[in-house]
C-alpha atoms as one frame of an Amber mdcrd trajectory, in Angstrom:
protein
  89.942  90.150  66.621  88.671  93.658  66.076  85.385  91.890  64.732  85.327
  89.805  67.785  85.682  92.946  70.054  82.860  94.866  68.279  80.686  91.501
  68.300  80.818  91.472  72.214  80.202  95.230  72.625  77.139  94.862  70.514
  75.936  91.657  72.697  76.633  93.155  75.814  75.890  96.941  75.477  74.732
  97.235  79.281  78.344  96.586  80.063  80.049  99.983  80.552  83.621 100.298
  79.161  86.282 101.490  81.615  86.255 105.374  81.817  82.410 105.631  81.808
  80.320 106.745  84.718  79.888 103.068  85.919  77.136 103.873  88.256  76.056
 100.261  89.058  79.673  99.672  89.887  80.183 102.698  91.889  77.111 102.266
  94.020  78.127  98.350  94.763  81.235  99.808  95.847  79.344 102.430  98.205
  77.004  99.540  99.436  79.934  97.471 100.449  81.150 100.380 102.665  77.472
 100.477 104.750  77.796  96.615 105.284  81.184  96.714 106.542  80.257  99.650
 109.087  77.080  97.916 109.744  78.749  94.380 110.644  81.825  96.708 112.628
  79.038  98.348 114.841  77.339  95.141 115.679  80.689  93.760 116.863  81.326
  91.206 114.152  85.125  90.211 114.422  87.423  88.705 111.596  87.007  85.031
 112.900  83.314  85.590 111.944  83.715  87.300 108.709  86.698  85.998 107.141
  85.231  82.426 106.612  82.327  84.026 104.855  84.392  86.052 102.753  86.616
  83.229 101.796  83.497  80.940 100.896  82.008  83.767  98.718  85.576  84.124
  97.155  85.937  80.533  96.178  82.352  80.477  94.561  83.600  83.674  92.427
  86.856  82.276  91.729  85.107  78.881  90.433  82.428  81.024  88.396  85.576
  82.767  86.823  87.220  79.725  85.899  84.085  78.131  84.340  83.188  81.134
  82.406  86.688  81.585  80.982  86.407  77.821  79.554  82.650  77.984  78.923
  81.238  80.587  76.244  77.687  79.768  76.885  78.074  80.257  80.858  80.248
  83.507  80.183  77.305  84.693  78.272  74.617  84.086  81.164  77.409  85.660
  83.596  77.766  88.643  81.626  74.094  89.250  81.038  73.381  88.782  84.861
  76.235  90.605  86.453  77.273  93.014  83.452  76.145  96.214  85.027  78.738
  95.628  87.682  81.408  94.659  85.058  83.718  96.409  82.600  83.885  95.406
  78.928  87.520  94.323  79.824  86.244  91.633  81.893  83.908  89.945  79.554
  86.759  87.566  78.043  90.252  88.666  79.112  90.198  89.825  82.802  89.334
  88.495  85.961  86.422  90.327  87.649  87.059  92.892  89.906  84.969  91.111
  92.770  87.828  88.705  93.220  90.687  91.213  94.108  88.049  93.067  96.427
  87.351  89.892  98.161  90.914  89.165  98.428  91.711  92.463  99.688  89.181
  92.342 102.258  90.330  89.000 103.633  93.908  90.324 103.769  93.211  93.192
 105.750  90.937  91.458 108.323  93.564  88.502 108.636  96.705  90.583 109.161
  95.503  93.749 110.751  93.420  94.913 113.922  89.574  94.910 113.409  89.205
  98.629 113.436  92.026  99.263 110.785  91.102  96.327 108.540  87.436  97.669
 108.399  88.408 101.290 107.956  90.730 100.466 105.198  87.721  98.562 103.470
  85.666 101.647 103.594  88.605 103.693 102.289  88.318 101.538  99.148  84.328
 101.670  99.213  83.762 105.414  99.535  87.248 107.168  98.542  87.779 105.397
  95.144  84.479 105.935  93.782  84.645 109.287  95.203  87.979 110.251  93.284
  86.478 108.655  90.244  83.362 111.322  90.239  85.448 114.071  91.274  87.911
 113.332  88.561  85.352 113.083  86.003  83.596 116.294  86.872  86.532 118.691
  87.670  89.744 116.673  86.521  89.752 118.457  83.440  90.579 121.935  85.612
  93.423 120.502  87.712  96.712 118.971  87.131  96.845 115.412  86.155  99.491
 112.723  86.913  99.749 108.966  85.867  96.103 108.787  84.689  94.780 110.555
  87.856  94.092 114.165  88.572  94.191 116.376  91.753  90.456 116.792  92.005
  90.134 112.861  92.084  92.936 112.946  94.776  91.085 115.593  96.897  87.879
 113.816  96.557  89.674 110.720  97.889  91.232 112.873 100.682  87.968 114.259
 102.050  86.140 110.924 101.968  89.244 109.206 103.997  89.237 112.106 106.337
  85.389 111.732 106.934  85.877 107.856 107.277  88.735 108.187 109.806  86.805
 111.169 111.708  83.726 108.586 112.218  85.937 105.516 112.876  87.698 107.052
 115.630  85.273 109.625 116.742  81.482 108.686 116.699  82.308 104.796 116.725
  85.314 105.052 118.948  83.930 102.638 121.160  84.611  99.887 119.043  88.186
 101.278 118.045  91.221  99.182 119.286  94.016 100.934 117.721  93.116 104.672
 118.621  91.913 106.098 121.680  91.512 109.998 121.444  91.683 110.371 125.303
  95.339 108.874 125.724  96.884 109.152 122.130  99.158 111.938 121.503  97.750
 112.542 118.083  94.491 114.678 118.228  91.517 113.214 116.325  91.735 116.394
 113.752  95.234 115.186 112.931  94.543 111.691 112.599  91.738 112.276 110.376
  93.673 114.785 108.087  96.534 111.623 108.097  93.603 109.244 107.101  92.522
 111.452 104.480  96.189 111.666 102.991  96.253 107.742 103.301  93.178 107.444
 101.173  94.228 109.710  98.566  97.775 108.128  98.453  96.502 104.472  98.400
  94.073 105.690  95.523  96.554 107.601  93.655  99.326 104.931  93.366  97.003
 101.993  92.942  97.919 101.936  89.218 101.691 101.891  90.029 101.490  99.045
  92.425 103.050  96.271  90.331  99.889  96.430  87.923  97.550  94.710  90.539
  93.813  95.633  90.514  93.016  98.577  92.849  90.434  96.762  94.716  93.382
  94.681  96.198  96.064  97.441  96.579  93.863 100.384  98.335  92.859  98.404
 101.268  96.202  96.715 101.731  98.256  99.738 101.365  96.059 102.083 103.384
  95.769  99.619 106.238  99.500  99.261 106.372  99.823 103.341 106.332  97.394
 103.328 109.291  99.082 100.369 111.198 102.456 101.934 111.169 102.022 105.166
 113.193  98.768 103.780 115.449 100.382 100.334 116.223 103.955  99.758 115.415
 104.841 103.298 116.800 102.177 103.042 119.409 100.780 106.496 118.587  97.327
 105.232 118.929  97.125 104.634 122.579
């Protein structure tokens, strides 16, 4: 078994192990955030975006099933998409894109448009920011459950910025929060958004063993929906 693992590592040296910088993967993460913002600002609704994401998910899932049952297809798949993968995804684990798409579809289907889009950007920006900050400064701060305070602070500031932009500069598209009528000031909401991003990223590994690409948007969307919509504090 160990010999097979070593052979895989030698064949796909461009696929980085978990814990490395994974820069192509992080850039892909960040780009999804910009695409989400672009679509959000253009006024695209869930009814237009979800069918496209669902079709993409079906294609990716089909490719995953085929590659796990065909070594030659898996070899081509890994050579082409290797920079966006982890070594654990070569033979044993479903590609994170599947969970990413599933998380996006869930939040866009079951939450207001602005909260769904904001939770996707939390995933796209706060998660890689936490990873970078954790690698750079995590050794100087307390650690918990494989996470570090430095990483959590990085996620906090990224989440606060996203919340500020979504409900400030882009508030003309907001459905769940109106700064002129809400009892919650934008500054306080931004701090709360930072906490939501930090908490959802921090506990992602504890969420029933599910992939964080799925849990982060769902947890963060839920935590934003409860005060803004359920308790009506957004309007």
